[in-house]
mmCIF file of C-alpha atoms in Angstrom:
data_model
loop_
_atom_site.group_PDB
_atom_site.id
_atom_site.type_symbol
_atom_site.label_atom_id
_atom_site.label_comp_id
_atom_site.label_asym_id
_atom_site.label_seq_id
_atom_site.Cartn_x
_atom_site.Cartn_y
_atom_site.Cartn_z
ATOM 1 C CA UNK Z 1 -27.828 15.982 -20.761
ATOM 2 C CA UNK Z 2 -30.263 16.478 -23.301
ATOM 3 C CA UNK Z 3 -32.295 12.914 -25.116
ATOM 4 C CA UNK Z 4 -30.077 14.057 -28.416
ATOM 5 C CA UNK Z 5 -27.268 13.262 -26.121
ATOM 6 C CA UNK Z 6 -28.321 9.509 -24.992
ATOM 7 C CA UNK Z 7 -24.980 7.499 -25.973
ATOM 8 C CA UNK Z 8 -26.548 4.390 -27.657
ATOM 9 C CA UNK Z 9 -23.832 2.808 -29.326
ATOM 10 C CA UNK Z 10 -23.024 -0.634 -30.670
ATOM 11 C CA UNK Z 11 -21.468 -3.372 -28.952
ATOM 12 C CA UNK Z 12 -18.622 -4.345 -30.985
ATOM 13 C CA UNK Z 13 -16.238 -7.164 -30.607
ATOM 14 C CA UNK Z 14 -13.280 -4.651 -30.195
ATOM 15 C CA UNK Z 15 -15.160 -2.569 -27.829
ATOM 16 C CA UNK Z 16 -15.734 -5.698 -26.023
ATOM 17 C CA UNK Z 17 -12.172 -6.959 -26.242
ATOM 18 C CA UNK Z 18 -11.535 -3.142 -25.155
ATOM 19 C CA UNK Z 19 -13.470 -3.854 -21.660
ATOM 20 C CA UNK Z 20 -11.376 -6.415 -20.483
ATOM 21 C CA UNK Z 21 -8.088 -4.887 -21.739
ATOM 22 C CA UNK Z 22 -9.574 -1.508 -19.720
ATOM 23 C CA UNK Z 23 -9.800 -3.920 -15.958
ATOM 24 C CA UNK Z 24 -6.753 -5.849 -17.255
ATOM 25 C CA UNK Z 25 -5.744 -8.510 -15.523
ATOM 26 C CA UNK Z 26 -7.226 -7.667 -12.131
ATOM 27 C CA UNK Z 27 -10.699 -7.324 -14.054
ATOM 28 C CA UNK Z 28 -11.260 -9.816 -17.296
ATOM 29 C CA UNK Z 29 -13.926 -9.105 -19.730
ATOM 30 C CA UNK Z 30 -16.238 -12.398 -18.240
ATOM 31 C CA UNK Z 31 -17.996 -12.025 -15.247
ATOM 32 C CA UNK Z 32 -17.106 -14.053 -12.827
ATOM 33 C CA UNK Z 33 -20.788 -12.966 -10.448
ATOM 34 C CA UNK Z 34 -24.212 -13.890 -11.514
ATOM 35 C CA UNK Z 35 -27.959 -12.354 -11.079
ATOM 36 C CA UNK Z 36 -30.093 -14.376 -9.350
ATOM 37 C CA UNK Z 37 -32.708 -12.626 -9.489
ATOM 38 C CA UNK Z 38 -33.830 -9.325 -10.716
ATOM 39 C CA UNK Z 39 -36.864 -7.090 -9.492
ATOM 40 C CA UNK Z 40 -38.424 -3.750 -10.561
ATOM 41 C CA UNK Z 41 -39.103 -1.055 -7.510
ATOM 42 C CA UNK Z 42 -40.269 1.916 -10.066
ATOM 43 C CA UNK Z 43 -40.572 2.763 -13.631
ATOM 44 C CA UNK Z 44 -36.977 3.238 -13.158
ATOM 45 C CA UNK Z 45 -35.292 1.439 -10.566
ATOM 46 C CA UNK Z 46 -34.426 -2.206 -10.959
ATOM 47 C CA UNK Z 47 -32.272 -4.090 -8.062
ATOM 48 C CA UNK Z 48 -30.031 -6.756 -9.424
ATOM 49 C CA UNK Z 49 -29.275 -9.671 -6.662
ATOM 50 C CA UNK Z 50 -26.041 -11.142 -7.191
ATOM 51 C CA UNK Z 51 -24.226 -14.539 -6.610
ATOM 52 C CA UNK Z 52 -21.043 -13.515 -5.717
ATOM 53 C CA UNK Z 53 -18.254 -15.531 -5.484
ATOM 54 C CA UNK Z 54 -15.286 -12.856 -4.587
ATOM 55 C CA UNK Z 55 -17.925 -11.618 -1.297
ATOM 56 C CA UNK Z 56 -18.604 -15.612 -0.828
ATOM 57 C CA UNK Z 57 -22.360 -14.857 -0.749
ATOM 58 C CA UNK Z 58 -25.614 -12.240 -2.518
ATOM 59 C CA UNK Z 59 -25.258 -8.912 -2.978
ATOM 60 C CA UNK Z 60 -27.129 -6.706 -4.309
ATOM 61 C CA UNK Z 61 -26.820 -3.566 -7.064
ATOM 62 C CA UNK Z 62 -29.733 -1.059 -7.644
ATOM 63 C CA UNK Z 63 -29.684 0.332 -11.587
ATOM 64 C CA UNK Z 64 -31.786 3.647 -12.391
ATOM 65 C CA UNK Z 65 -32.551 3.123 -16.002
ATOM 66 C CA UNK Z 66 -32.540 5.869 -18.855
ATOM 67 C CA UNK Z 67 -35.082 6.876 -21.023
ATOM 68 C CA UNK Z 68 -35.229 4.489 -23.498
ATOM 69 C CA UNK Z 69 -33.727 1.173 -21.488
ATOM 70 C CA UNK Z 70 -36.824 -1.128 -21.007
ATOM 71 C CA UNK Z 71 -37.217 -0.421 -24.936
ATOM 72 C CA UNK Z 72 -33.298 -1.379 -25.528
ATOM 73 C CA UNK Z 73 -31.480 -3.857 -28.441
ATOM 74 C CA UNK Z 74 -28.772 -5.783 -27.825
ATOM 75 C CA UNK Z 75 -25.480 -3.471 -28.851
ATOM 76 C CA UNK Z 76 -27.515 -0.356 -27.012
ATOM 77 C CA UNK Z 77 -25.190 1.672 -24.683
ATOM 78 C CA UNK Z 78 -25.178 4.683 -22.300
ATOM 79 C CA UNK Z 79 -23.077 6.294 -20.441
ATOM 80 C CA UNK Z 80 -23.165 4.701 -17.179
ATOM 81 C CA UNK Z 81 -22.302 6.813 -13.712
ATOM 82 C CA UNK Z 82 -21.371 4.079 -10.881
ATOM 83 C CA UNK Z 83 -22.535 5.239 -7.471
ATOM 84 C CA UNK Z 84 -20.435 3.760 -4.179
ATOM 85 C CA UNK Z 85 -22.082 3.121 -1.163
ATOM 86 C CA UNK Z 86 -20.408 4.588 2.067
ATOM 87 C CA UNK Z 87 -18.895 2.360 4.933
ATOM 88 C CA UNK Z 88 -22.214 0.966 5.940
ATOM 89 C CA UNK Z 89 -22.566 -0.468 2.597
ATOM 90 C CA UNK Z 90 -26.244 0.540 2.207
ATOM 91 C CA UNK Z 91 -26.689 1.390 -1.426
ATOM 92 C CA UNK Z 92 -30.246 2.751 -0.953
ATOM 93 C CA UNK Z 93 -28.875 5.977 0.031
ATOM 94 C CA UNK Z 94 -28.786 7.116 -2.932
ATOM 95 C CA UNK Z 95 -32.328 7.165 -3.374
ATOM 96 C CA UNK Z 96 -33.714 7.447 -0.100
ATOM 97 C CA UNK Z 97 -31.644 10.038 0.706
ATOM 98 C CA UNK Z 98 -30.136 11.962 -1.937
ATOM 99 C CA UNK Z 99 -32.641 11.594 -4.196
ATOM 100 C CA UNK Z 100 -30.443 10.637 -7.443
ATOM 101 C CA UNK Z 101 -33.853 10.033 -9.534
ATOM 102 C CA UNK Z 102 -34.994 13.180 -9.254
ATOM 103 C CA UNK Z 103 -31.886 14.803 -11.393
ATOM 104 C CA UNK Z 104 -33.128 15.578 -14.793
ATOM 105 C CA UNK Z 105 -28.898 16.091 -15.733
ATOM 106 C CA UNK Z 106 -29.011 11.174 -15.128
ATOM 107 C CA UNK Z 107 -32.806 10.798 -17.247
ATOM 108 C CA UNK Z 108 -29.970 9.258 -20.251
ATOM 109 C CA UNK Z 109 -27.643 7.889 -17.778
ATOM 110 C CA UNK Z 110 -28.000 4.651 -16.940
ATOM 111 C CA UNK Z 111 -26.650 4.885 -12.942
ATOM 112 C CA UNK Z 112 -25.076 1.709 -11.278
ATOM 113 C CA UNK Z 113 -25.020 1.411 -7.171
ATOM 114 C CA UNK Z 114 -23.865 -1.989 -5.825
ATOM 115 C CA UNK Z 115 -24.255 -2.670 -2.409
ATOM 116 C CA UNK Z 116 -20.858 -3.486 0.147
ATOM 117 C CA UNK Z 117 -20.519 -5.470 3.285
ATOM 118 C CA UNK Z 118 -20.133 -3.297 6.518
ATOM 119 C CA UNK Z 119 -16.967 -1.047 6.473
ATOM 120 C CA UNK Z 120 -15.544 -3.236 3.808
ATOM 121 C CA UNK Z 121 -13.892 -0.116 2.399
ATOM 122 C CA UNK Z 122 -14.183 -1.102 -1.038
ATOM 123 C CA UNK Z 123 -10.765 -3.463 -0.579
ATOM 124 C CA UNK Z 124 -9.644 -6.981 -0.856
ATOM 125 C CA UNK Z 125 -9.156 -7.577 2.678
ATOM 126 C CA UNK Z 126 -6.068 -8.866 3.793
ATOM 127 C CA UNK Z 127 -7.566 -11.446 6.145
ATOM 128 C CA UNK Z 128 -4.080 -11.288 8.563
ATOM 129 C CA UNK Z 129 -2.185 -12.917 5.052
ATOM 130 C CA UNK Z 130 -5.189 -15.267 4.131
ATOM 131 C CA UNK Z 131 -6.165 -13.167 2.193
ATOM 132 C CA UNK Z 132 -10.097 -14.448 -0.155
ATOM 133 C CA UNK Z 133 -13.847 -12.735 0.802
ATOM 134 C CA UNK Z 134 -14.347 -10.350 1.392
ATOM 135 C CA UNK Z 135 -12.802 -9.382 -2.031
ATOM 136 C CA UNK Z 136 -14.796 -5.917 -2.733
ATOM 137 C CA UNK Z 137 -12.270 -4.145 -5.689
ATOM 138 C CA UNK Z 138 -12.706 -7.678 -7.313
ATOM 139 C CA UNK Z 139 -16.836 -7.546 -6.239
ATOM 140 C CA UNK Z 140 -16.859 -4.273 -8.575
ATOM 141 C CA UNK Z 141 -14.353 -4.738 -11.229
ATOM 142 C CA UNK Z 142 -14.980 -8.331 -11.990
ATOM 143 C CA UNK Z 143 -18.860 -8.811 -11.516
ATOM 144 C CA UNK Z 144 -20.600 -5.754 -10.746
ATOM 145 C CA UNK Z 145 -18.925 -3.994 -14.360
ATOM 146 C CA UNK Z 146 -18.548 -6.662 -16.363
ATOM 147 C CA UNK Z 147 -22.301 -8.155 -16.021
ATOM 148 C CA UNK Z 148 -23.593 -4.902 -16.249
ATOM 149 C CA UNK Z 149 -22.193 -3.985 -19.115
ATOM 150 C CA UNK Z 150 -22.513 -7.012 -20.928
ATOM 151 C CA UNK Z 151 -26.734 -7.508 -19.509
ATOM 152 C CA UNK Z 152 -27.797 -4.328 -18.603
ATOM 153 C CA UNK Z 153 -27.126 -1.500 -21.456
ATOM 154 C CA UNK Z 154 -23.796 -0.043 -19.252
ATOM 155 C CA UNK Z 155 -21.259 1.210 -21.691
ATOM 156 C CA UNK Z 156 -17.307 2.178 -21.821
ATOM 157 C CA UNK Z 157 -18.399 5.591 -20.655
ATOM 158 C CA UNK Z 158 -18.026 5.357 -17.137
ATOM 159 C CA UNK Z 159 -17.901 8.759 -14.171
ATOM 160 C CA UNK Z 160 -18.068 7.574 -10.308
ATOM 161 C CA UNK Z 161 -18.971 8.897 -7.107
ATOM 162 C CA UNK Z 162 -18.944 8.047 -3.800
ATOM 163 C CA UNK Z 163 -19.182 9.331 -0.089
ATOM 164 C CA UNK Z 164 -17.083 7.961 2.365
ATOM 165 C CA UNK Z 165 -15.862 4.888 2.183
ATOM 166 C CA UNK Z 166 -17.285 4.816 -1.392
ATOM 167 C CA UNK Z 167 -15.221 8.014 -2.151
ATOM 168 C CA UNK Z 168 -12.127 6.010 -0.885
ATOM 169 C CA UNK Z 169 -13.078 3.282 -3.304
ATOM 170 C CA UNK Z 170 -14.188 5.363 -6.169
ATOM 171 C CA UNK Z 171 -10.695 7.239 -6.295
ATOM 172 C CA UNK Z 172 -8.507 4.087 -5.183
ATOM 173 C CA UNK Z 173 -10.234 2.687 -8.345
ATOM 174 C CA UNK Z 174 -9.655 5.380 -10.498
ATOM 175 C CA UNK Z 175 -5.923 5.793 -9.517
ATOM 176 C CA UNK Z 176 -5.367 2.583 -9.924
ATOM 177 C CA UNK Z 177 -6.798 0.934 -13.360
ATOM 178 C CA UNK Z 178 -5.988 3.910 -16.018
ATOM 179 C CA UNK Z 179 -9.127 4.924 -17.959
ATOM 180 C CA UNK Z 180 -11.822 3.193 -15.826
ATOM 181 C CA UNK Z 181 -13.360 6.115 -15.458
ATOM 182 C CA UNK Z 182 -13.852 9.700 -16.918
ATOM 183 C CA UNK Z 183 -13.842 12.074 -13.859
ATOM 184 C CA UNK Z 184 -14.317 10.664 -10.459
ATOM 185 C CA UNK Z 185 -16.081 12.336 -6.949
ATOM 186 C CA UNK Z 186 -15.650 11.521 -3.320
ATOM 187 C CA UNK Z 187 -17.662 13.740 -0.887
ATOM 188 C CA UNK Z 188 -16.800 13.593 3.079
ATOM 189 C CA UNK Z 189 -14.554 10.529 1.841
ATOM 190 C CA UNK Z 190 -11.011 9.239 4.229
ATOM 191 C CA UNK Z 191 -8.506 9.694 1.117
ATOM 192 C CA UNK Z 192 -5.048 8.990 2.615
ATOM 193 C CA UNK Z 193 -6.287 6.840 5.713
ATOM 194 C CA UNK Z 194 -2.480 5.450 6.572
ATOM 195 C CA UNK Z 195 -2.319 9.308 7.366
ATOM 196 C CA UNK Z 196 -5.111 8.002 10.585
ATOM 197 C CA UNK Z 197 -5.238 4.744 10.809
ATOM 198 C CA UNK Z 198 -6.374 4.815 14.591
ATOM 199 C CA UNK Z 199 -9.385 6.604 13.050
ATOM 200 C CA UNK Z 200 -10.417 3.865 10.781
ATOM 201 C CA UNK Z 201 -9.142 0.476 12.666
ATOM 202 C CA UNK Z 202 -11.514 1.917 16.057
ATOM 203 C CA UNK Z 203 -14.185 2.659 13.547
ATOM 204 C CA UNK Z 204 -14.183 -0.577 12.448
ATOM 205 C CA UNK Z 205 -14.269 -1.942 15.939
ATOM 206 C CA UNK Z 206 -17.040 0.551 16.937
ATOM 207 C CA UNK Z 207 -19.549 -1.046 14.136
ATOM 208 C CA UNK Z 208 -17.936 -4.799 14.959
ATOM 209 C CA UNK Z 209 -15.286 -5.179 11.810
ATOM 210 C CA UNK Z 210 -12.053 -6.534 12.639
ATOM 211 C CA UNK Z 211 -10.059 -3.712 10.822
ATOM 212 C CA UNK Z 212 -7.060 -5.176 11.153
ATOM 213 C CA UNK Z 213 -8.570 -7.824 8.741
ATOM 214 C CA UNK Z 214 -8.819 -4.787 5.565
ATOM 215 C CA UNK Z 215 -5.697 -4.039 5.166
ATOM 216 C CA UNK Z 216 -3.202 -5.080 8.379
ATOM 217 C CA UNK Z 217 -1.412 -3.870 11.654
ATOM 218 C CA UNK Z 218 -0.258 -0.296 9.954
ATOM 219 C CA UNK Z 219 2.293 -0.733 11.801
ATOM 220 C CA UNK Z 220 3.374 -4.750 10.325
ATOM 221 C CA UNK Z 221 1.923 -4.363 7.241
ATOM 222 C CA UNK Z 222 2.095 -0.754 6.094
ATOM 223 C CA UNK Z 223 3.295 -1.941 2.629
ATOM 224 C CA UNK Z 224 -0.966 -3.331 1.965
ATOM 225 C CA UNK Z 225 -1.474 -0.058 3.715
ATOM 226 C CA UNK Z 226 -0.014 2.441 1.493
ATOM 227 C CA UNK Z 227 -0.886 -0.416 -1.521
ATOM 228 C CA UNK Z 228 -4.718 0.968 -1.289
ATOM 229 C CA UNK Z 229 -4.246 4.730 0.117
ATOM 230 C CA UNK Z 230 -5.272 6.222 -3.136
ATOM 231 C CA UNK Z 231 -2.853 9.345 -1.894
ATOM 232 C CA UNK Z 232 -0.092 6.577 -2.897
ATOM 233 C CA UNK Z 233 -1.888 6.641 -5.958
ATOM 234 C CA UNK Z 234 -2.643 9.805 -6.727
ATOM 235 C CA UNK Z 235 -0.374 10.278 -10.165
ATOM 236 C CA UNK Z 236 -2.902 7.706 -11.380
ATOM 237 C CA UNK Z 237 -4.930 10.814 -11.631
ATOM 238 C CA UNK Z 238 -3.026 13.234 -13.566
ATOM 239 C CA UNK Z 239 -5.242 12.702 -16.443
ATOM 240 C CA UNK Z 240 -8.880 12.377 -14.671
ATOM 241 C CA UNK Z 241 -11.198 14.980 -13.336
ATOM 242 C CA UNK Z 242 -11.178 14.681 -9.563
ATOM 243 C CA UNK Z 243 -13.881 17.010 -7.431
ATOM 244 C CA UNK Z 244 -12.889 16.264 -3.767
ATOM 245 C CA UNK Z 245 -15.607 17.567 -0.984
ATOM 246 C CA UNK Z 246 -15.578 17.256 2.689
ATOM 247 C CA UNK Z 247 -16.533 19.065 6.248
ATOM 248 C CA UNK Z 248 -14.270 20.822 8.780
ATOM 249 C CA UNK Z 249 -16.025 19.011 11.466
ATOM 250 C CA UNK Z 250 -17.276 22.169 12.768
ATOM 251 C CA UNK Z 251 -21.108 22.573 12.713
ATOM 252 C CA UNK Z 252 -22.938 22.783 9.342
ATOM 253 C CA UNK Z 253 -26.272 23.409 8.150
ATOM 254 C CA UNK Z 254 -27.193 20.008 6.897
ATOM 255 C CA UNK Z 255 -25.415 17.903 9.802
ATOM 256 C CA UNK Z 256 -27.659 15.447 10.865
ATOM 257 C CA UNK Z 257 -30.596 15.502 14.698
ATOM 258 C CA UNK Z 258 -28.160 13.570 16.456
ATOM 259 C CA UNK Z 259 -23.949 14.740 16.806
ATOM 260 C CA UNK Z 260 -21.456 11.646 15.524
ATOM 261 C CA UNK Z 261 -21.050 9.774 18.358
ATOM 262 C CA UNK Z 262 -17.887 8.889 20.228
ATOM 263 C CA UNK Z 263 -15.955 6.473 18.926
ATOM 264 C CA UNK Z 264 -13.353 4.455 22.315
ATOM 265 C CA UNK Z 265 -10.052 4.747 20.232
ATOM 266 C CA UNK Z 266 -10.257 7.960 18.589
ATOM 267 C CA UNK Z 267 -9.497 10.249 21.618
ATOM 268 C CA UNK Z 268 -5.685 11.102 20.456
ATOM 269 C CA UNK Z 269 -7.779 12.902 17.525
ATOM 270 C CA UNK Z 270 -10.407 14.694 19.720
ATOM 271 C CA UNK Z 271 -7.278 16.469 21.458
ATOM 272 C CA UNK Z 272 -5.814 17.079 18.741
ATOM 273 C CA UNK Z 273 -9.119 18.787 17.156
ATOM 274 C CA UNK Z 274 -9.449 22.250 16.316
ATOM 275 C CA UNK Z 275 -11.691 24.940 18.908
ATOM 276 C CA UNK Z 276 -15.216 24.472 17.816
ATOM 277 C CA UNK Z 277 -14.826 20.962 16.061
ATOM 278 C CA UNK Z 278 -17.590 18.465 16.472
ATOM 279 C CA UNK Z 279 -16.986 15.648 14.386
ATOM 280 C CA UNK Z 280 -13.457 14.369 14.680
ATOM 281 C CA UNK Z 281 -13.971 11.838 11.831
ATOM 282 C CA UNK Z 282 -15.064 15.077 9.293
ATOM 283 C CA UNK Z 283 -12.543 17.405 10.402
ATOM 284 C CA UNK Z 284 -9.984 14.190 9.160
ATOM 285 C CA UNK Z 285 -11.687 13.491 5.995
ATOM 286 C CA UNK Z 286 -11.166 17.027 5.671
ATOM 287 C CA UNK Z 287 -7.715 16.867 6.646
ATOM 288 C CA UNK Z 288 -7.216 14.224 4.265
ATOM 289 C CA UNK Z 289 -9.019 15.140 1.809
ATOM 290 C CA UNK Z 290 -7.004 18.827 1.661
ATOM 291 C CA UNK Z 291 -3.974 16.671 1.754
ATOM 292 C CA UNK Z 292 -4.410 15.050 -1.550
ATOM 293 C CA UNK Z 293 -5.667 18.289 -3.307
ATOM 294 C CA UNK Z 294 -2.768 19.395 -2.742
ATOM 295 C CA UNK Z 295 -0.722 16.640 -4.053
ATOM 296 C CA UNK Z 296 -3.066 17.014 -7.491
ATOM 297 C CA UNK Z 297 -2.540 20.321 -7.909
ATOM 298 C CA UNK Z 298 1.187 19.387 -7.497
ATOM 299 C CA UNK Z 299 0.966 17.301 -9.965
ATOM 300 C CA UNK Z 300 -0.897 19.572 -12.345
ATOM 301 C CA UNK Z 301 -4.552 17.235 -11.521
ATOM 302 C CA UNK Z 302 -7.372 18.847 -12.667
ATOM 303 C CA UNK Z 303 -8.802 18.502 -9.633
ATOM 304 C CA UNK Z 304 -11.424 21.027 -8.272
ATOM 305 C CA UNK Z 305 -11.918 21.005 -3.890
ATOM 306 C CA UNK Z 306 -14.580 22.129 -1.695
ATOM 307 C CA UNK Z 307 -14.222 22.157 2.331
ATOM 308 C CA UNK Z 308 -17.084 23.491 4.206
ATOM 309 C CA UNK Z 309 -18.524 23.941 7.691
ATOM 310 C CA UNK Z 310 -20.378 20.479 8.101
ATOM 311 C CA UNK Z 311 -19.806 17.119 10.217
ATOM 312 C CA UNK Z 312 -19.750 13.545 8.460
ATOM 313 C CA UNK Z 313 -23.594 12.362 9.202
ATOM 314 C CA UNK Z 314 -25.799 14.898 7.127
ATOM 315 C CA UNK Z 315 -26.648 14.813 3.989
ATOM 316 C CA UNK Z 316 -23.991 17.080 2.289
ATOM 317 C CA UNK Z 317 -23.691 14.007 -0.113
ATOM 318 C CA UNK Z 318 -27.051 15.382 -1.123
ATOM 319 C CA UNK Z 319 -26.068 18.933 -2.205
ATOM 320 C CA UNK Z 320 -22.184 18.002 -3.252
ATOM 321 C CA UNK Z 321 -23.133 15.034 -5.618
ATOM 322 C CA UNK Z 322 -25.137 17.996 -7.318
ATOM 323 C CA UNK Z 323 -21.857 20.233 -7.870
ATOM 324 C CA UNK Z 324 -19.673 17.362 -9.034
ATOM 325 C CA UNK Z 325 -22.555 16.686 -11.688
ATOM 326 C CA UNK Z 326 -21.462 19.220 -14.323
ATOM 327 C CA UNK Z 327 -18.108 17.298 -13.902
ATOM 328 C CA UNK Z 328 -19.239 14.179 -13.764
ATOM 329 C CA UNK Z 329 -21.495 14.282 -16.851
ATOM 330 C CA UNK Z 330 -18.764 16.112 -19.174
ATOM 331 C CA UNK Z 331 -16.948 12.988 -18.864
ATOM 332 C CA UNK Z 332 -19.998 10.856 -19.821
ATOM 333 C CA UNK Z 333 -20.339 12.790 -22.889
ATOM 334 C CA UNK Z 334 -16.590 12.162 -23.855
#
């Protein structure tokens, strides 16, 4: 995107009201969180520490700033790409591993990279029927988006991408909040988790998280699982350009040095895996990606899908984000 295409528009009263209308009752225009500190990490990278009522503590959001951002005036706005962290919640992966700061296409885009609690799944947790924090979806809609739009130059032209659980979050938010994003991409993501609940419950236990607190028991609280499932909400993506990418679990050129760890509780899916599969987690993500792709195609949705040899621990998000960028930036220019 050239400098001439930088989107800097005055935030009128009508536009401010439009944010509240777009996000609806789930996210009023006024932010419910607050910024505690701002720390400049480099000439373009700024890190915010937030007080987050939704998460019940502090959180971190990184901003990759566009040209002219340091000289911004009240009302200046830029097209905004939101990048969602994976299951480890580490927002720094986008700059440390995927090098988004090197992408010329994002030089005139504000890139917002929120952190997330470990295995937070970009979901307001069920918490055994009690609700309450962590409310990760609410954190994004009520805290992150309003704060960056009111104070840091984020504009109403939004797109989103995410790896693994971040892809689940980006798709789920786009499907459930109509018009939130102009385009969305997901890389190696659990996009139909109700199909393989044992995988994600076992993964949570493996990292020390109570998976049943996230969505509940898949048999007792199956309606909750369905309510968060992007496949179940595929109709909400009919008018949103979607890029889906996933490995098939077989060895690929960008796999990490270490193989995927064995996760106790996934033996069923290991036994059912095709010959040659070395990453059952990515094989399951690939199966779910195909299912969502077929569903979107049947709905006439604008979906592009890339299934490739590869596992879950490599750097495929680096490559796939670059494949998705033309679609994402086209949405930001509208």
